[in-house]
mmCIF file of C-alpha atoms in Angstrom:
data_model
loop_
_atom_site.group_PDB
_atom_site.id
_atom_site.type_symbol
_atom_site.label_atom_id
_atom_site.label_comp_id
_atom_site.label_asym_id
_atom_site.label_seq_id
_atom_site.Cartn_x
_atom_site.Cartn_y
_atom_site.Cartn_z
ATOM 1 C CA MET A 1 0.016 -0.033 0.022
ATOM 2 C CA ALA A 2 2.375 2.541 -1.271
ATOM 3 C CA ASN A 3 -0.433 4.646 -2.650
ATOM 4 C CA THR A 4 -1.533 6.918 0.157
ATOM 5 C CA ILE A 5 -4.776 7.871 -1.489
ATOM 6 C CA ALA A 6 -5.869 4.261 -1.778
ATOM 7 C CA ALA A 7 -4.724 3.582 1.733
ATOM 8 C CA ALA A 8 -6.820 6.528 3.014
ATOM 9 C CA HIS A 9 -9.893 5.224 1.148
ATOM 10 C CA GLU A 10 -9.446 1.722 2.371
ATOM 11 C CA HIS A 11 -9.546 3.075 5.888
ATOM 12 C CA GLU A 12 -12.720 5.043 5.029
ATOM 13 C CA ALA A 13 -14.335 1.940 3.520
ATOM 14 C CA THR A 14 -13.732 -0.185 6.597
ATOM 15 C CA ALA A 15 -15.074 2.575 8.779
ATOM 16 C CA SER A 16 -18.248 2.768 6.699
ATOM 17 C CA HIS A 17 -18.485 -0.983 6.839
ATOM 18 C CA GLY A 18 -18.259 -0.951 10.542
ATOM 19 C CA HIS A 19 -21.010 1.674 10.617
ATOM 20 C CA ASP A 20 -23.205 -0.564 8.559
ATOM 21 C CA ASP A 21 -22.642 -3.481 10.883
ATOM 22 C CA HIS A 22 -23.782 -1.386 13.708
ATOM 23 C CA HIS A 23 -27.069 -0.691 12.021
ATOM 24 C CA VAL A 24 -27.666 -4.338 10.984
ATOM 25 C CA SER A 25 -27.580 -5.327 14.650
ATOM 26 C CA LEU A 26 -30.913 -7.047 14.979
ATOM 27 C CA PRO A 27 -31.638 -10.508 13.591
ATOM 28 C CA GLN A 28 -35.071 -9.202 12.493
ATOM 29 C CA HIS A 29 -33.417 -6.653 10.179
ATOM 30 C CA ARG A 30 -33.819 -8.106 6.674
ATOM 31 C CA HIS A 31 -30.893 -7.564 4.379
ATOM 32 C CA HIS A 32 -32.972 -6.119 1.568
ATOM 33 C CA PHE A 33 -33.719 -3.068 3.704
ATOM 34 C CA GLU A 34 -31.161 -0.349 3.886
ATOM 35 C CA THR A 35 -32.019 0.587 7.429
ATOM 36 C CA GLN A 36 -34.292 -0.592 10.233
ATOM 37 C CA GLU A 37 -36.269 2.614 9.789
ATOM 38 C CA GLN A 38 -36.905 1.770 6.165
ATOM 39 C CA GLN A 39 -37.972 -1.677 7.109
ATOM 40 C CA ARG A 40 -40.204 -0.385 9.731
ATOM 41 C CA GLU A 41 -41.825 2.186 7.416
ATOM 42 C CA ALA A 42 -42.350 -0.464 4.632
ATOM 43 C CA GLY A 43 -44.137 -2.535 7.253
ATOM 44 C CA SER A 44 -46.471 0.220 8.378
ATOM 45 C CA PHE A 45 -47.113 1.206 4.715
ATOM 46 C CA GLY A 46 -48.118 -2.382 3.927
ATOM 47 C CA MET A 47 -50.355 -2.507 7.052
ATOM 48 C CA TRP A 48 -52.088 0.735 6.025
ATOM 49 C CA LEU A 49 -52.744 -0.544 2.532
ATOM 50 C CA PHE A 50 -54.394 -3.583 4.109
ATOM 51 C CA LEU A 51 -56.466 -1.298 6.322
ATOM 52 C CA LEU A 52 -57.564 0.742 3.308
ATOM 53 C CA THR A 53 -59.009 -2.423 1.728
ATOM 54 C CA GLU A 54 -60.849 -2.916 5.106
ATOM 55 C CA ILE A 55 -62.223 0.669 4.845
ATOM 56 C CA MET A 56 -63.592 -0.249 1.465
ATOM 57 C CA PHE A 57 -65.030 -3.516 2.793
ATOM 58 C CA PHE A 58 -66.864 -1.902 5.739
ATOM 59 C CA GLY A 59 -67.606 1.127 3.554
ATOM 60 C CA GLY A 60 -69.707 -0.968 1.270
ATOM 61 C CA MET A 61 -71.946 -1.972 4.119
ATOM 62 C CA PHE A 62 -72.180 1.566 5.446
ATOM 63 C CA PHE A 63 -73.279 2.680 1.994
ATOM 64 C CA ALA A 64 -75.962 -0.012 1.892
ATOM 65 C CA TYR A 65 -77.067 1.245 5.332
ATOM 66 C CA LEU A 66 -77.220 4.822 4.054
ATOM 67 C CA LEU A 67 -79.492 3.918 1.079
ATOM 68 C CA TYR A 68 -81.834 1.631 2.991
ATOM 69 C CA ARG A 69 -82.101 3.948 5.906
ATOM 70 C CA ASN A 70 -83.161 6.659 3.458
ATOM 71 C CA TRP A 71 -85.662 4.361 1.899
ATOM 72 C CA TYR A 72 -87.241 2.708 4.931
ATOM 73 C CA TYR A 73 -86.562 5.500 7.474
ATOM 74 C CA ASP A 74 -89.592 4.764 9.683
ATOM 75 C CA ALA A 75 -88.715 1.017 9.868
ATOM 76 C CA PHE A 76 -85.118 1.971 10.747
ATOM 77 C CA VAL A 77 -86.222 4.362 13.547
ATOM 78 C CA THR A 78 -88.487 1.799 15.078
ATOM 79 C CA SER A 79 -86.030 -1.078 14.951
ATOM 80 C CA SER A 80 -83.170 1.062 16.126
ATOM 81 C CA ASN A 81 -85.100 1.790 19.248
ATOM 82 C CA GLN A 82 -85.163 -1.957 19.898
ATOM 83 C CA LEU A 83 -81.445 -1.806 20.598
ATOM 84 C CA SER A 84 -80.224 -1.072 24.127
ATOM 85 C CA VAL A 85 -78.478 2.321 24.296
ATOM 86 C CA PRO A 86 -76.903 1.624 27.746
ATOM 87 C CA LEU A 87 -75.403 -1.701 26.447
ATOM 88 C CA GLY A 88 -74.171 0.003 23.348
ATOM 89 C CA ALA A 89 -72.631 2.893 25.219
ATOM 90 C CA VAL A 90 -70.991 0.557 27.795
ATOM 91 C CA ASN A 91 -69.566 -1.441 24.963
ATOM 92 C CA THR A 92 -68.136 1.715 23.344
ATOM 93 C CA VAL A 93 -66.366 2.507 26.569
ATOM 94 C CA ILE A 94 -65.078 -1.050 26.852
ATOM 95 C CA LEU A 95 -63.755 -1.053 23.337
ATOM 96 C CA ILE A 96 -62.080 2.375 23.787
ATOM 97 C CA SER A 97 -60.449 1.043 26.989
ATOM 98 C CA SER A 98 -59.259 -2.054 24.989
ATOM 99 C CA GLY A 99 -57.708 0.345 22.500
ATOM 100 C CA PHE A 100 -56.110 2.452 25.188
ATOM 101 C CA PHE A 101 -54.369 -0.591 26.645
ATOM 102 C CA MET A 102 -53.219 -1.575 23.179
ATOM 103 C CA ALA A 103 -51.675 1.855 22.710
ATOM 104 C CA LEU A 104 -49.987 1.400 26.071
ATOM 105 C CA ALA A 105 -48.710 -1.995 24.941
ATOM 106 C CA VAL A 106 -47.023 -0.348 21.888
ATOM 107 C CA TRP A 107 -45.394 2.126 24.316
ATOM 108 C CA ALA A 108 -44.185 -0.701 26.574
ATOM 109 C CA ALA A 109 -42.644 -2.498 23.628
ATOM 110 C CA GLU A 110 -40.922 0.706 22.506
ATOM 111 C CA VAL A 111 -39.340 1.372 25.879
ATOM 112 C CA ARG A 112 -38.506 -2.430 26.187
ATOM 113 C CA LYS A 113 -40.583 -3.199 29.302
ATOM 114 C CA LYS A 114 -41.486 -6.873 28.869
ATOM 115 C CA LYS A 115 -43.666 -7.324 32.005
ATOM 116 C CA GLN A 116 -45.730 -4.189 31.252
ATOM 117 C CA LEU A 117 -46.059 -5.213 27.567
ATOM 118 C CA VAL A 118 -47.471 -8.668 28.553
ATOM 119 C CA ARG A 119 -49.775 -6.986 31.167
ATOM 120 C CA TYR A 120 -51.215 -4.448 28.666
ATOM 121 C CA LEU A 121 -51.685 -7.093 26.005
ATOM 122 C CA ILE A 122 -53.636 -9.164 28.532
ATOM 123 C CA LEU A 123 -55.779 -6.168 29.559
ATOM 124 C CA THR A 124 -56.488 -5.535 25.838
ATOM 125 C CA THR A 125 -57.632 -9.118 25.500
ATOM 126 C CA ILE A 126 -59.855 -8.936 28.624
ATOM 127 C CA PHE A 127 -61.631 -5.819 27.423
ATOM 128 C CA GLY A 128 -61.941 -7.351 23.928
ATOM 129 C CA LEU A 129 -63.632 -10.420 25.487
ATOM 130 C CA ALA A 130 -65.883 -8.197 27.587
ATOM 131 C CA PHE A 131 -67.033 -6.492 24.446
ATOM 132 C CA LEU A 132 -67.936 -9.754 22.822
ATOM 133 C CA GLY A 133 -69.707 -10.901 26.028
ATOM 134 C CA VAL A 134 -71.993 -7.803 25.933
ATOM 135 C CA LYS A 135 -72.559 -8.381 22.237
ATOM 136 C CA THR A 136 -73.621 -12.018 23.018
ATOM 137 C CA VAL A 137 -76.249 -10.726 25.527
ATOM 138 C CA GLU A 138 -77.584 -8.375 22.891
ATOM 139 C CA TYR A 139 -77.766 -11.074 20.172
ATOM 140 C CA LYS A 140 -79.459 -13.458 22.590
ATOM 141 C CA GLU A 141 -82.234 -10.882 23.234
ATOM 142 C CA LYS A 142 -82.721 -10.497 19.502
ATOM 143 C CA TRP A 143 -82.945 -14.236 19.191
ATOM 144 C CA GLU A 144 -85.596 -14.439 21.944
ATOM 145 C CA LYS A 145 -87.639 -11.638 20.473
ATOM 146 C CA HIS A 146 -87.558 -13.138 17.001
ATOM 147 C CA HIS A 147 -85.732 -10.124 15.590
ATOM 148 C CA ILE A 148 -83.329 -12.148 13.499
ATOM 149 C CA PRO A 149 -84.276 -11.741 9.807
ATOM 150 C CA GLY A 150 -85.736 -14.785 8.214
ATOM 151 C CA ALA A 151 -88.728 -17.148 8.316
ATOM 152 C CA SER A 152 -89.268 -16.745 12.117
ATOM 153 C CA PHE A 153 -88.940 -12.967 12.162
ATOM 154 C CA ASP A 154 -91.821 -11.373 14.183
ATOM 155 C CA VAL A 155 -93.266 -8.042 13.062
ATOM 156 C CA HIS A 156 -96.075 -8.146 15.572
ATOM 157 C CA GLU A 157 -94.438 -5.598 17.863
ATOM 158 C CA PHE A 158 -93.837 -3.076 15.147
ATOM 159 C CA ILE A 159 -97.434 -3.150 13.954
ATOM 160 C CA ASN A 160 -98.963 -3.149 17.440
ATOM 161 C CA PRO A 161 -96.436 -1.441 19.666
ATOM 162 C CA ALA A 162 -96.506 -2.011 23.407
ATOM 163 C CA ILE A 163 -98.556 0.393 25.549
ATOM 164 C CA ASP A 164 -96.682 2.421 28.095
ATOM 165 C CA ALA A 165 -98.309 1.712 31.506
ATOM 166 C CA LYS A 166 -97.819 5.312 32.779
ATOM 167 C CA THR A 167 -99.109 7.352 29.832
ATOM 168 C CA GLY A 168 -101.452 4.778 28.370
ATOM 169 C CA LYS A 169 -100.087 5.543 24.888
ATOM 170 C CA ALA A 170 -98.065 3.460 22.505
ATOM 171 C CA GLU A 171 -94.296 3.457 23.139
ATOM 172 C CA GLN A 172 -93.624 3.623 19.354
ATOM 173 C CA ARG A 173 -95.408 4.944 16.364
ATOM 174 C CA PRO A 174 -97.113 1.872 14.781
ATOM 175 C CA LEU A 175 -95.893 0.833 11.383
ATOM 176 C CA ALA A 176 -98.000 -0.217 8.412
ATOM 177 C CA PRO A 177 -97.636 -3.989 7.763
ATOM 178 C CA ASP A 178 -95.476 -3.514 4.537
ATOM 179 C CA MET A 179 -93.115 -1.032 6.271
ATOM 180 C CA ALA A 180 -93.068 -3.314 9.375
ATOM 181 C CA GLN A 181 -91.574 -6.021 7.081
ATOM 182 C CA LYS A 182 -88.704 -3.657 6.273
ATOM 183 C CA THR A 183 -87.484 -3.775 9.845
ATOM 184 C CA GLN A 184 -85.861 -6.936 8.629
ATOM 185 C CA VAL A 185 -83.598 -4.834 6.403
ATOM 186 C CA PHE A 186 -82.419 -2.922 9.461
ATOM 187 C CA PHE A 187 -81.783 -6.108 11.488
ATOM 188 C CA PHE A 188 -80.047 -7.723 8.532
ATOM 189 C CA LEU A 189 -77.662 -4.828 8.286
ATOM 190 C CA TYR A 190 -77.329 -4.755 12.061
ATOM 191 C CA PHE A 191 -76.224 -8.346 12.145
ATOM 192 C CA ALA A 192 -74.051 -8.080 9.022
ATOM 193 C CA MET A 193 -72.200 -5.018 10.286
ATOM 194 C CA THR A 194 -71.839 -5.876 13.978
ATOM 195 C CA GLY A 195 -71.258 -9.532 13.035
ATOM 196 C CA MET A 196 -68.359 -8.657 10.668
ATOM 197 C CA HIS A 197 -67.074 -6.315 13.367
ATOM 198 C CA ALA A 198 -67.246 -9.054 15.887
ATOM 199 C CA LEU A 199 -65.503 -11.455 13.470
ATOM 200 C CA HIS A 200 -62.661 -9.007 13.167
ATOM 201 C CA MET A 201 -62.443 -8.900 16.985
ATOM 202 C CA ILE A 202 -62.426 -12.678 17.266
ATOM 203 C CA ILE A 203 -59.521 -12.798 14.673
ATOM 204 C CA GLY A 204 -57.833 -9.995 16.663
ATOM 205 C CA LEU A 205 -58.195 -11.924 20.000
ATOM 206 C CA GLY A 206 -56.630 -14.985 18.383
ATOM 207 C CA LEU A 207 -53.670 -12.849 17.242
ATOM 208 C CA LEU A 208 -53.449 -11.321 20.695
ATOM 209 C CA GLY A 209 -52.948 -14.770 22.225
ATOM 210 C CA TRP A 210 -50.137 -15.407 19.838
ATOM 211 C CA LEU A 211 -48.582 -12.015 20.599
ATOM 212 C CA ILE A 212 -48.830 -12.497 24.350
ATOM 213 C CA TYR A 213 -47.037 -15.829 23.906
ATOM 214 C CA ARG A 214 -44.256 -14.263 21.915
ATOM 215 C CA ALA A 215 -44.088 -11.131 24.192
ATOM 216 C CA GLN A 216 -43.641 -13.332 27.192
ATOM 217 C CA ARG A 217 -40.678 -14.999 25.303
ATOM 218 C CA GLY A 218 -39.208 -11.508 24.991
ATOM 219 C CA ASP A 219 -39.469 -11.267 21.202
ATOM 220 C CA PHE A 220 -40.777 -7.680 21.126
ATOM 221 C CA THR A 221 -38.811 -5.913 23.945
ATOM 222 C CA ASP A 222 -35.487 -6.068 22.124
ATOM 223 C CA GLY A 223 -36.051 -3.289 19.601
ATOM 224 C CA TYR A 224 -38.309 -5.269 17.262
ATOM 225 C CA VAL A 225 -41.683 -3.595 17.842
ATOM 226 C CA ALA A 226 -43.218 -3.999 14.292
ATOM 227 C CA PRO A 227 -45.660 -6.941 15.068
ATOM 228 C CA ILE A 228 -47.016 -5.122 18.150
ATOM 229 C CA GLU A 229 -47.231 -1.793 16.301
ATOM 230 C CA ASN A 230 -48.985 -3.304 13.245
ATOM 231 C CA PHE A 231 -51.414 -5.284 15.246
ATOM 232 C CA GLY A 232 -52.121 -2.077 17.151
ATOM 233 C CA LEU A 233 -53.113 -0.439 13.848
ATOM 234 C CA TYR A 234 -55.524 -3.284 13.184
ATOM 235 C CA TRP A 235 -56.990 -3.169 16.592
ATOM 236 C CA HIS A 236 -57.509 0.566 16.488
ATOM 237 C CA PHE A 237 -59.116 0.292 13.065
ATOM 238 C CA VAL A 238 -61.667 -2.141 14.512
ATOM 239 C CA ASP A 239 -62.324 0.428 17.236
ATOM 240 C CA ILE A 240 -63.019 3.111 14.630
ATOM 241 C CA VAL A 241 -65.538 0.925 12.865
ATOM 242 C CA TRP A 242 -67.504 0.620 16.128
ATOM 243 C CA LEU A 243 -67.276 4.406 16.755
ATOM 244 C CA PHE A 244 -69.418 4.753 13.642
ATOM 245 C CA LEU A 245 -71.659 1.703 14.228
ATOM 246 C CA PHE A 246 -72.736 2.886 17.661
ATOM 247 C CA PRO A 247 -74.407 6.122 16.648
ATOM 248 C CA LEU A 248 -75.668 4.860 13.272
ATOM 249 C CA LEU A 249 -77.331 1.749 14.634
ATOM 250 C CA TYR A 250 -78.273 2.611 18.271
ATOM 251 C CA LEU A 251 -78.990 6.343 18.087
ATOM 252 C CA ILE A 252 -80.907 6.924 14.808
ATOM 253 C CA ASN A 253 -83.886 8.700 16.402
ATOM 254 C CA ARG A 254 -84.440 8.860 20.134
ATOM 255 C CA HIS A 255 -87.696 10.842 19.637
ATOM 256 C CA PRO A 256 -89.961 8.408 17.735
ATOM 257 C CA LEU A 257 -93.201 9.939 18.951
ATOM 258 C CA GLN A 258 -92.446 13.609 18.072
ATOM 259 C CA MET B 1 -16.415 6.039 -4.179
ATOM 260 C CA SER B 2 -19.621 7.364 -5.558
ATOM 261 C CA GLU B 3 -21.491 4.499 -3.906
ATOM 262 C CA HIS B 4 -19.981 5.627 -0.612
ATOM 263 C CA HIS B 5 -20.953 9.202 -1.306
ATOM 264 C CA TYR B 6 -24.639 8.389 -1.676
ATOM 265 C CA HIS B 7 -24.744 5.823 1.004
ATOM 266 C CA ASP B 8 -26.991 7.055 3.818
ATOM 267 C CA ALA B 9 -27.039 4.383 6.512
ATOM 268 C CA SER B 10 -28.963 6.530 8.992
ATOM 269 C CA ASN B 11 -31.433 7.458 6.260
ATOM 270 C CA VAL B 12 -31.287 11.243 7.058
ATOM 271 C CA VAL B 13 -31.193 12.545 3.472
ATOM 272 C CA ASN B 14 -34.202 10.378 2.565
ATOM 273 C CA PRO B 15 -37.181 12.791 2.041
ATOM 274 C CA GLU B 16 -39.351 10.171 3.831
ATOM 275 C CA HIS B 17 -37.253 10.326 6.933
ATOM 276 C CA ALA B 18 -39.400 10.833 9.987
ATOM 277 C CA GLU B 19 -37.955 11.035 13.484
ATOM 278 C CA HIS B 20 -39.133 7.964 15.390
ATOM 279 C CA HIS B 21 -41.523 9.258 17.990
ATOM 280 C CA ILE B 22 -42.699 7.479 21.044
ATOM 281 C CA VAL B 23 -45.996 8.677 22.440
ATOM 282 C CA THR B 24 -45.998 8.704 26.253
ATOM 283 C CA PRO B 25 -48.686 6.955 28.444
ATOM 284 C CA LEU B 26 -49.729 10.447 29.706
ATOM 285 C CA GLN B 27 -50.515 11.554 26.140
ATOM 286 C CA TYR B 28 -52.391 8.339 25.635
ATOM 287 C CA SER B 29 -54.502 8.907 28.694
ATOM 288 C CA TYR B 30 -55.435 12.446 27.442
ATOM 289 C CA VAL B 31 -56.634 10.750 24.214
ATOM 290 C CA TYR B 32 -58.470 8.170 26.132
ATOM 291 C CA GLY B 33 -60.240 10.787 28.230
ATOM 292 C CA GLY B 34 -61.136 12.676 25.083
ATOM 293 C CA LEU B 35 -62.658 9.573 23.547
ATOM 294 C CA ILE B 36 -64.735 8.812 26.620
ATOM 295 C CA ILE B 37 -66.004 12.385 26.770
ATOM 296 C CA GLY B 38 -66.861 12.067 23.088
ATOM 297 C CA THR B 39 -68.958 8.910 23.756
ATOM 298 C CA ILE B 40 -70.898 10.680 26.554
ATOM 299 C CA ILE B 41 -71.587 13.667 24.299
ATOM 300 C CA THR B 42 -72.758 11.375 21.543
ATOM 301 C CA VAL B 43 -75.402 9.775 23.803
ATOM 302 C CA LEU B 44 -76.513 13.086 25.304
ATOM 303 C CA ALA B 45 -76.678 14.778 21.848
ATOM 304 C CA ALA B 46 -78.916 11.955 20.601
ATOM 305 C CA ASP B 47 -81.356 12.642 23.413
ATOM 306 C CA ILE B 48 -81.824 16.269 22.300
ATOM 307 C CA ASN B 49 -84.308 16.608 19.468
ATOM 308 C CA LEU B 50 -82.298 18.405 16.732
ATOM 309 C CA GLY B 51 -84.420 17.068 13.828
ATOM 310 C CA VAL B 52 -82.325 16.532 10.667
ATOM 311 C CA PHE B 53 -79.207 17.720 12.531
ATOM 312 C CA ASN B 54 -79.192 14.727 14.945
ATOM 313 C CA PRO B 55 -77.376 12.332 12.407
ATOM 314 C CA ILE B 56 -75.127 15.166 11.287
ATOM 315 C CA VAL B 57 -74.080 15.898 14.913
ATOM 316 C CA ALA B 58 -73.625 12.154 15.612
ATOM 317 C CA LEU B 59 -71.405 11.670 12.481
ATOM 318 C CA ALA B 60 -69.419 14.804 13.256
ATOM 319 C CA ILE B 61 -68.593 13.528 16.749
ATOM 320 C CA ALA B 62 -67.812 10.042 15.350
ATOM 321 C CA CYS B 63 -65.470 11.552 12.718
ATOM 322 C CA THR B 64 -63.747 13.689 15.382
ATOM 323 C CA LYS B 65 -63.179 10.599 17.509
ATOM 324 C CA ALA B 66 -61.914 8.588 14.538
ATOM 325 C CA VAL B 67 -59.450 11.322 13.573
ATOM 326 C CA ILE B 68 -58.158 11.421 17.242
ATOM 327 C CA VAL B 69 -57.618 7.670 17.091
ATOM 328 C CA ILE B 70 -55.876 7.757 13.758
ATOM 329 C CA LEU B 71 -53.569 10.671 14.702
ATOM 330 C CA PHE B 72 -52.574 9.504 18.151
ATOM 331 C CA PHE B 73 -53.376 5.827 18.861
ATOM 332 C CA MET B 74 -52.343 4.928 15.254
ATOM 333 C CA HIS B 75 -49.387 7.426 15.363
ATOM 334 C CA VAL B 76 -50.247 8.954 11.929
ATOM 335 C CA LYS B 77 -49.336 12.388 13.287
ATOM 336 C CA TYR B 78 -45.775 11.270 13.842
ATOM 337 C CA GLN B 79 -45.395 9.206 10.568
ATOM 338 C CA SER B 80 -43.671 10.128 7.293
ATOM 339 C CA ASN B 81 -45.439 11.954 4.520
ATOM 340 C CA LEU B 82 -45.739 8.721 2.628
ATOM 341 C CA ILE B 83 -47.930 7.140 5.286
ATOM 342 C CA LYS B 84 -49.942 10.368 5.825
ATOM 343 C CA VAL B 85 -50.682 10.664 2.087
ATOM 344 C CA THR B 86 -51.562 6.941 1.890
ATOM 345 C CA VAL B 87 -54.106 7.235 4.728
ATOM 346 C CA GLY B 88 -55.568 10.500 3.303
ATOM 347 C CA ALA B 89 -55.812 8.973 -0.191
ATOM 348 C CA GLY B 90 -57.718 5.995 1.174
ATOM 349 C CA PHE B 91 -60.359 8.102 2.838
ATOM 350 C CA PHE B 92 -60.541 10.393 -0.131
ATOM 351 C CA THR B 93 -61.130 7.447 -2.470
ATOM 352 C CA PHE B 94 -63.852 6.175 -0.182
ATOM 353 C CA ILE B 95 -65.565 9.577 -0.150
ATOM 354 C CA VAL B 96 -65.339 9.682 -3.988
ATOM 355 C CA LEU B 97 -66.901 6.260 -4.311
ATOM 356 C CA VAL B 98 -69.833 7.161 -1.915
ATOM 357 C CA THR B 99 -70.372 10.528 -3.598
ATOM 358 C CA MET B 100 -70.395 9.119 -7.079
ATOM 359 C CA SER B 101 -72.780 6.264 -6.118
ATOM 360 C CA LEU B 102 -75.092 8.694 -4.427
ATOM 361 C CA VAL B 103 -75.083 11.005 -7.425
ATOM 362 C CA ASP B 104 -76.147 8.042 -9.579
ATOM 363 C CA TYR B 105 -78.819 6.943 -7.064
ATOM 364 C CA MET B 106 -80.296 10.404 -6.650
ATOM 365 C CA SER B 107 -80.371 11.305 -10.264
ATOM 366 C CA ARG B 108 -82.354 8.252 -11.374
ATOM 367 C CA ALA B 109 -85.511 9.252 -9.615
ATOM 368 C CA TRP B 110 -85.150 12.992 -9.168
ATOM 369 C CA GLY B 111 -87.016 14.293 -6.187
ATOM 370 C CA LEU B 112 -88.005 10.866 -4.929
ATOM 371 C CA TRP B 113 -85.027 10.092 -2.808
#
């Protein structure tokens, strides 16, 4: 190495190489990504593209809801008032709490606190299960009242509404028999939308079990946060769907007699 | 040489570079409180008879809550422009699809919607 310029550059090259090695420090860092940051962003980008397809999927159902609500508004108001607002509101709070603990789980993974990460993931799961529990109570009531669309659907209550014992007046405005049949459209959309939402939660709870197992093993508290972060995006998306379902299904018109 | 010149291991000259931001539990608890308050307001607002404005108010509150979740729980506020534009483009496309479908629906039986 008589050439001083080459010698100087060789030194620079090894220094740069050493720098690279420092960045490729984690086994999770794939070699086709320049940096961990790039890998992380590619992951979030992919997750968001998936969530956009989910927006379109749920969006189709929201659009069907919009048209049929417009068409059969009276049937939608009457059937909406069959849903329990307290149960719906409690479930909203439960789901927001679940999302809050999921957000804290992402934080715990970022600051590499394994115990807290596992604890927050378990709390996310418990609140998710509580949501599905309340949903089961609601579905069971619909089953008992024959409010599930199909051959055994009962329109009796919508044509001859119950009489309020205090005022002696009907609790709801009675519907004509043809409009009363359209309450099935509301309940069909109710079960389709909350059912798909619940299916997303069941899938999410399955993934949470797997994440808790891996978090316990210490997989996500060593600088590799991507699975927790991307699952968090999914879980929050499912929250957002419910934030729209609650007012649109439960709170259509709280003044049916005015 | 030239390869070395453009090599950017820490990714700082990349226009998509975004400082990695960790949202603190305190910030998350503010967001949580805001979402709970939003839920209470939704229920209370539905009990006031606002006529045609009831669904508009309900959707406005739901959209506000959704934006808060997207910005903070989903960290979009702290992401690179690529992610921000992707999220925005998705919602924009959805609004275009709904609007165009409604235009078709409403124009077929004018006045009977």
